[in-house]
Amino acid sequence: MKLEATTFRKAVREMDKSMLIRIGYKIKKFLLGKQGNDGIIFKLVVYGLLISIGFVYVYPILFMISQSFKSLDDLLDPTVQWLPKSLHMDNFFKAWVVLDFMKSFGASLLNSVLPALAQTISCALVGYGFAKFAFPGKNVMFALILMTFIIPVQVVMIPLFLLFQQYGMLGSPLPFVIPALFAGGIKSALFILIYTQFFRTIPKSLEESAQLDGAGALKTFFRIILPISVPAIVVVFLFSLVWHWNETYTTSLYLGDSMSTLPVMLQQFDLSFSQNYSSSQVSGQKVNINESIKLAGTVLIILPLLILYLFAQKWFVEVVDKTGITGE
């Protein structure tokens, strides 16, 4: 009888020990996960970092939108922080008039879309050449192209201005379009690098199959390579479009008074506002510029880019997947 009791107690202890081990394993799995990178602790750290980084980027936009809807009374009221007492849409109307939005928007499209299209095609051709062909001085040329990325635009500003002036291109989009046609212009070195790295991941067997069918280099490029490079093309086009859209330094230099883009008009916002409103009477009161009107103008300028990103964000994800193709 004593032996059976001892055996029973031993079995109970072993069962308790086994249960504790299982419970400990479940707790460890819950906290750390099976591989140590999918547990609740890892997820909390990752989500915490993502939320913190996202807040850094989103906060200025949220603040700008909140401020743009405030009236002057809300701006002066310290109790009004994020949510205005009423949506003051008149700020956007005034900003629309000051920016001469439709005319400036057309100029911005003209001076950003055309160069972006030209740059996307020409840089793709250059990147394909560096990725797939061997020729004397290839590495030196590629290094020189990359070096142009770090050269400030102020260094070549005067020679380019005199060159475009000599050919009668000033006052038109040609100073942006012509260099873009030859894989030059804003950030072209970066786009060539993106294309080169992307084309290197494409298996050579695709090109060899096209060559067996009698396709030349250009036909292979346009019929085989480009269709499977759509994500990279879209990303380069969007980057080029945004950089041309936001460019103000060379735009002011080359276009002069012939046309003004939205970012250039934003630089002149105070002066334009004084010309349109300061000397006029609206509802019997003199209109003065304030922070809300300026931020409303900023919202109007970045709104087209935000809409464009909402429709094109999937391409940024897909280009990462496409660059995972294993080359041969």
Short mmCIF file of C-alpha atoms in Angstrom, two decimals:
data_model
loop_
_atom_site.label_atom_id
_atom_site.label_comp_id
_atom_site.label_asym_id
_atom_site.label_seq_id
_atom_site.Cartn_x
_atom_site.Cartn_y
_atom_site.Cartn_z
CA MET A 1 0.00 0.00 0.00
CA LYS A 2 2.84 2.38 0.88
CA LEU A 3 4.52 1.54 -2.43
CA GLU A 4 1.37 2.36 -4.36
CA ALA A 5 1.02 5.73 -2.60
CA THR A 6 4.63 6.54 -3.40
CA THR A 7 4.12 5.59 -7.03
CA PHE A 8 0.96 7.68 -7.17
CA ARG A 9 2.71 10.75 -5.73
CA LYS A 10 5.57 10.29 -8.16
CA ALA A 11 3.14 10.06 -11.08
CA VAL A 12 1.37 13.23 -9.88
CA ARG A 13 4.69 15.10 -9.64
CA GLU A 14 5.68 13.98 -13.13
CA MET A 15 2.27 14.99 -14.46
CA ASP A 16 2.55 18.40 -12.78
CA LYS A 17 6.04 18.81 -14.16
CA SER A 18 4.85 17.88 -17.68
CA MET A 19 1.96 20.32 -17.37
CA LEU A 20 4.28 23.09 -16.24
CA ILE A 21 6.56 22.39 -19.19
CA ARG A 22 3.61 22.59 -21.59
CA ILE A 23 2.37 25.79 -20.00
CA GLY A 24 5.87 27.27 -20.15
CA TYR A 25 6.17 26.29 -23.79
CA LYS A 26 2.84 27.91 -24.61
CA ILE A 27 3.82 31.09 -22.79
CA LYS A 28 7.17 31.16 -24.58
CA LYS A 29 5.46 30.54 -27.93
CA PHE A 30 2.98 33.33 -27.22
CA LEU A 31 5.68 35.81 -26.21
CA LEU A 32 8.50 34.86 -28.57
CA GLY A 33 6.86 32.69 -31.25
CA LYS A 34 8.13 29.49 -32.77
CA GLN A 35 11.17 31.06 -34.43
CA GLY A 36 11.65 33.93 -32.00
CA ASN A 37 10.47 36.48 -34.57
CA ASP A 38 6.70 36.02 -34.64
CA GLY A 39 5.69 36.33 -30.99
CA ILE A 40 3.77 39.07 -29.29
CA ILE A 41 6.95 40.82 -28.06
CA PHE A 42 8.43 40.98 -31.55
CA LYS A 43 5.15 42.24 -32.98
CA LEU A 44 4.82 44.90 -30.30
CA VAL A 45 8.35 46.15 -31.02
CA VAL A 46 7.78 46.16 -34.80
CA TYR A 47 4.39 47.86 -34.59
CA GLY A 48 5.75 50.35 -32.08
CA LEU A 49 8.56 51.30 -34.46
CA LEU A 50 6.20 51.50 -37.44
CA ILE A 51 3.72 53.67 -35.57
CA SER A 52 6.50 55.96 -34.31
CA ILE A 53 8.09 56.36 -37.73
CA GLY A 54 4.68 56.75 -39.39
CA PHE A 55 3.74 59.44 -36.89
CA VAL A 56 6.88 61.42 -37.74
CA TYR A 57 5.83 61.49 -41.42
CA VAL A 58 2.07 61.86 -40.95
CA TYR A 59 2.08 64.49 -38.20
CA PRO A 60 3.12 67.44 -40.42
CA ILE A 61 0.42 66.57 -42.96
CA LEU A 62 -2.28 66.22 -40.30
CA PHE A 63 -1.19 69.48 -38.68
CA MET A 64 -1.21 71.28 -42.03
CA ILE A 65 -4.70 70.03 -42.91
CA SER A 66 -6.03 70.91 -39.46
CA GLN A 67 -4.59 74.42 -39.58
CA SER A 68 -5.78 75.07 -43.14
CA PHE A 69 -9.45 74.80 -42.06
CA LYS A 70 -9.15 77.23 -39.14
CA SER A 71 -10.54 80.73 -39.14
CA LEU A 72 -8.56 83.64 -37.73
CA ASP A 73 -10.52 83.39 -34.48
CA ASP A 74 -9.59 79.69 -34.15
CA LEU A 75 -5.94 80.52 -34.76
CA LEU A 76 -5.96 83.10 -31.99
CA ASP A 77 -7.90 80.87 -29.59
CA PRO A 78 -5.41 78.82 -27.50
CA THR A 79 -8.14 76.32 -26.61
CA VAL A 80 -8.51 75.25 -30.27
CA GLN A 81 -5.74 72.77 -31.00
CA TRP A 82 -6.55 70.16 -33.67
CA LEU A 83 -10.25 70.40 -34.45
CA PRO A 84 -11.46 73.84 -35.56
CA LYS A 85 -14.85 75.03 -34.34
CA SER A 86 -16.01 75.18 -37.96
CA LEU A 87 -14.51 74.32 -41.34
CA HIS A 88 -13.42 77.64 -42.79
CA MET A 89 -13.43 76.84 -46.52
CA ASP A 90 -12.78 80.45 -47.45
CA ASN A 91 -9.07 79.82 -46.82
CA PHE A 92 -8.94 77.47 -49.81
CA PHE A 93 -10.86 79.90 -52.00
CA LYS A 94 -8.40 82.68 -51.24
CA ALA A 95 -5.42 80.35 -51.77
CA TRP A 96 -6.92 79.16 -55.07
CA VAL A 97 -7.13 82.75 -56.32
CA VAL A 98 -3.68 83.73 -55.06
CA LEU A 99 -2.03 80.68 -56.67
CA ASP A 100 -3.97 81.23 -59.92
CA PHE A 101 -4.42 77.50 -59.52
CA MET A 102 -5.63 76.29 -62.91
CA LYS A 103 -3.03 78.23 -64.88
CA SER A 104 -0.21 77.26 -62.50
CA PHE A 105 -1.42 73.66 -62.39
CA GLY A 106 -1.23 73.46 -66.19
CA ALA A 107 2.30 74.89 -66.13
CA SER A 108 3.29 72.38 -63.45
CA LEU A 109 1.95 69.48 -65.52
CA LEU A 110 3.72 70.73 -68.63
CA ASN A 111 7.05 71.08 -66.86
CA SER A 112 6.86 67.79 -64.95
CA VAL A 113 4.96 65.22 -67.03
CA LEU A 114 6.84 65.77 -70.31
CA PRO A 115 10.34 65.61 -68.76
CA ALA A 116 9.30 62.62 -66.63
CA LEU A 117 8.11 60.69 -69.70
CA ALA A 118 11.28 61.49 -71.64
CA GLN A 119 13.50 60.66 -68.67
CA THR A 120 11.73 57.36 -68.01
CA ILE A 121 12.33 56.10 -71.56
CA SER A 122 15.86 57.41 -72.09
CA CYS A 123 17.17 56.26 -68.68
CA ALA A 124 15.68 52.81 -69.34
CA LEU A 125 17.69 52.52 -72.56
CA VAL A 126 20.90 53.64 -70.86
CA GLY A 127 20.32 51.38 -67.86
CA TYR A 128 19.69 48.40 -70.16
CA GLY A 129 22.94 49.08 -71.99
CA PHE A 130 24.95 49.14 -68.77
CA ALA A 131 23.20 46.05 -67.41
CA LYS A 132 23.38 43.74 -70.43
CA PHE A 133 26.24 44.84 -72.71
CA ALA A 134 30.01 44.86 -72.34
CA PHE A 135 31.98 47.67 -74.01
CA PRO A 136 35.29 49.48 -73.42
CA GLY A 137 35.18 52.01 -70.60
CA LYS A 138 31.86 50.77 -69.29
CA ASN A 139 32.81 50.95 -65.61
CA VAL A 140 34.43 54.37 -66.00
CA MET A 141 31.38 55.78 -67.76
CA PHE A 142 29.05 54.33 -65.16
CA ALA A 143 31.15 55.84 -62.37
CA LEU A 144 31.14 59.25 -64.08
CA ILE A 145 27.36 59.11 -64.44
CA LEU A 146 26.96 58.32 -60.75
CA MET A 147 29.32 61.18 -59.87
CA THR A 148 26.96 63.64 -61.56
CA PHE A 149 24.40 62.78 -58.88
CA ILE A 150 26.48 64.47 -56.18
CA ILE A 151 27.30 67.60 -58.18
CA PRO A 152 25.16 70.53 -56.93
CA VAL A 153 23.02 72.16 -59.60
CA GLN A 154 24.52 75.55 -58.68
CA VAL A 155 27.88 74.41 -60.12
CA VAL A 156 26.50 74.00 -63.65
CA MET A 157 23.76 76.63 -63.41
CA ILE A 158 25.49 79.41 -65.35
CA PRO A 159 26.84 77.25 -68.23
CA LEU A 160 23.42 75.59 -68.70
CA PHE A 161 21.61 78.91 -68.56
CA LEU A 162 23.88 80.41 -71.21
CA LEU A 163 23.52 77.28 -73.36
CA PHE A 164 19.72 77.31 -73.23
CA GLN A 165 19.70 81.05 -73.81
CA GLN A 166 21.88 80.63 -76.91
CA TYR A 167 19.45 78.10 -78.37
CA GLY A 168 16.38 80.15 -77.47
CA MET A 169 14.92 77.59 -75.07
CA LEU A 170 14.33 79.85 -72.08
CA GLY A 171 10.73 80.55 -71.17
CA SER A 172 9.59 77.09 -72.25
CA PRO A 173 9.73 73.49 -70.92
CA LEU A 174 12.56 72.68 -73.36
CA PRO A 175 15.38 73.15 -70.79
CA PHE A 176 13.82 70.25 -68.88
CA VAL A 177 12.62 68.11 -71.80
CA ILE A 178 15.73 68.16 -74.01
CA PRO A 179 18.19 66.92 -71.33
CA ALA A 180 15.63 64.31 -70.26
CA LEU A 181 15.49 62.94 -73.81
CA PHE A 182 19.21 62.14 -73.54
CA ALA A 183 19.05 60.60 -70.04
CA GLY A 184 20.03 63.88 -68.42
CA GLY A 185 18.21 66.29 -66.20
CA ILE A 186 17.11 66.04 -62.58
CA LYS A 187 18.34 62.90 -60.74
CA SER A 188 18.96 60.97 -64.00
CA ALA A 189 21.97 59.19 -62.51
CA LEU A 190 19.76 57.70 -59.81
CA PHE A 191 17.21 56.49 -62.37
CA ILE A 192 19.94 54.89 -64.50
CA LEU A 193 21.20 53.09 -61.40
CA ILE A 194 17.69 51.84 -60.58
CA TYR A 195 17.17 50.53 -64.11
CA THR A 196 20.64 48.95 -64.23
CA GLN A 197 20.11 47.06 -61.00
CA PHE A 198 16.62 45.99 -62.05
CA PHE A 199 17.66 44.75 -65.52
CA ARG A 200 20.52 42.73 -64.01
CA THR A 201 17.95 40.63 -62.14
CA ILE A 202 16.17 39.60 -65.37
CA PRO A 203 17.25 36.11 -66.48
CA LYS A 204 19.42 36.02 -69.58
CA SER A 205 17.38 33.09 -70.87
CA LEU A 206 14.60 35.49 -71.82
CA GLU A 207 16.93 37.48 -74.07
CA GLU A 208 18.50 34.36 -75.50
CA SER A 209 15.06 33.01 -76.41
CA ALA A 210 14.24 36.26 -78.20
CA GLN A 211 17.56 36.14 -80.07
CA LEU A 212 16.82 32.59 -81.22
CA ASP A 213 13.56 33.90 -82.66
CA GLY A 214 15.50 36.51 -84.62
CA ALA A 215 14.89 39.54 -82.43
CA GLY A 216 17.58 42.21 -82.28
CA ALA A 217 18.66 44.16 -79.22
CA LEU A 218 16.10 46.94 -79.61
CA LYS A 219 13.25 44.56 -80.39
CA THR A 220 14.18 42.45 -77.38
CA PHE A 221 14.25 45.54 -75.20
CA PHE A 222 10.87 46.90 -76.28
CA ARG A 223 9.04 43.58 -76.75
CA ILE A 224 10.50 41.46 -73.93
CA ILE A 225 12.26 43.58 -71.31
CA LEU A 226 9.95 46.58 -70.98
CA PRO A 227 6.69 44.61 -70.50
CA ILE A 228 8.13 42.80 -67.48
CA SER A 229 9.71 45.99 -66.13
CA VAL A 230 6.48 47.92 -65.65
CA PRO A 231 6.88 48.30 -61.86
CA ALA A 232 10.36 49.82 -62.22
CA ILE A 233 9.13 52.07 -65.04
CA VAL A 234 6.23 53.34 -62.94
CA VAL A 235 8.45 54.00 -59.92
CA VAL A 236 11.02 55.92 -62.00
CA PHE A 237 8.25 57.92 -63.68
CA LEU A 238 6.68 58.83 -60.35
CA PHE A 239 10.00 59.86 -58.80
CA SER A 240 10.87 61.94 -61.84
CA LEU A 241 7.42 63.54 -61.86
CA VAL A 242 7.58 64.46 -58.18
CA TRP A 243 11.10 65.90 -58.41
CA HIS A 244 10.23 67.98 -61.47
CA TRP A 245 7.00 69.07 -59.81
CA ASN A 246 8.76 70.26 -56.65
CA GLU A 247 11.68 71.91 -58.46
CA THR A 248 11.71 75.67 -57.93
CA TYR A 249 15.33 76.78 -58.30
CA THR A 250 15.94 75.91 -61.95
CA THR A 251 12.26 76.44 -62.82
CA SER A 252 12.44 80.08 -61.77
CA LEU A 253 15.73 80.44 -63.63
CA TYR A 254 14.64 78.89 -66.95
CA LEU A 255 10.99 79.91 -67.14
CA GLY A 256 11.32 83.45 -65.81
CA ASP A 257 8.04 85.35 -66.06
CA SER A 258 6.68 83.32 -68.99
CA MET A 259 4.96 80.79 -66.71
CA SER A 260 4.87 79.90 -63.03
CA THR A 261 4.41 76.46 -61.53
CA LEU A 262 2.54 75.86 -58.29
CA PRO A 263 5.66 75.52 -56.08
CA VAL A 264 7.03 78.76 -57.56
CA MET A 265 3.72 80.50 -56.86
CA LEU A 266 3.91 79.24 -53.28
CA GLN A 267 7.29 80.94 -52.90
CA GLN A 268 5.65 84.19 -54.00
CA PHE A 269 2.50 83.62 -51.97
CA ASP A 270 2.83 86.64 -49.67
CA LEU A 271 3.46 89.03 -52.56
CA SER A 272 0.63 87.59 -54.67
CA PHE A 273 -1.75 87.74 -51.72
CA SER A 274 -0.97 91.39 -51.08
CA GLN A 275 -1.62 92.16 -54.75
CA ASN A 276 -4.98 90.34 -54.72
CA TYR A 277 -6.41 91.07 -51.28
CA SER A 278 -4.54 93.52 -49.11
CA SER A 279 -5.81 96.55 -50.96
CA SER A 280 -9.32 95.14 -51.43
CA GLN A 281 -12.32 94.97 -49.15
CA VAL A 282 -14.11 91.65 -48.60
CA SER A 283 -17.44 91.80 -46.73
CA GLY A 284 -16.56 95.30 -45.56
CA GLN A 285 -13.31 94.18 -43.90
CA LYS A 286 -9.73 94.33 -45.03
CA VAL A 287 -8.29 90.87 -45.65
CA ASN A 288 -4.91 90.03 -44.12
CA ILE A 289 -2.86 86.92 -44.75
CA ASN A 290 -2.56 84.37 -41.97
CA GLU A 291 -1.07 80.95 -41.39
CA SER A 292 -4.27 79.11 -42.33
CA ILE A 293 -4.41 80.65 -45.80
CA LYS A 294 -0.76 79.77 -46.45
CA LEU A 295 -1.27 76.18 -45.32
CA ALA A 296 -4.42 75.92 -47.43
CA GLY A 297 -2.30 76.87 -50.44
CA THR A 298 0.24 74.21 -49.47
CA VAL A 299 -2.51 71.59 -49.24
CA LEU A 300 -3.72 72.52 -52.72
CA ILE A 301 -0.21 72.08 -54.10
CA ILE A 302 0.51 68.67 -52.56
CA LEU A 303 -3.03 67.33 -53.11
CA PRO A 304 -2.35 66.16 -56.72
CA LEU A 305 0.74 64.27 -55.53
CA LEU A 306 -1.17 62.65 -52.67
CA ILE A 307 -3.90 61.49 -55.05
CA LEU A 308 -1.26 60.18 -57.44
CA TYR A 309 0.39 58.23 -54.64
CA LEU A 310 -2.91 56.67 -53.53
CA PHE A 311 -3.36 55.20 -57.00
CA ALA A 312 0.29 54.22 -57.53
CA GLN A 313 1.35 52.89 -54.13
CA LYS A 314 0.82 49.26 -55.20
CA TRP A 315 3.62 49.66 -57.76
CA PHE A 316 6.10 50.49 -55.00
CA VAL A 317 5.32 47.14 -53.39
CA GLU A 318 5.39 45.25 -56.66
CA VAL A 319 8.77 46.64 -57.71
CA VAL A 320 10.25 45.08 -54.56
CA ASP A 321 8.79 41.72 -55.56
CA LYS A 322 10.05 42.08 -59.12
CA THR A 323 13.59 42.83 -58.02
CA GLY A 324 13.57 39.45 -56.27
CA ILE A 325 13.80 37.63 -59.62
CA THR A 326 16.93 35.46 -59.66
CA GLY A 327 19.26 36.21 -62.52
CA GLU A 328 21.17 33.57 -64.40
#
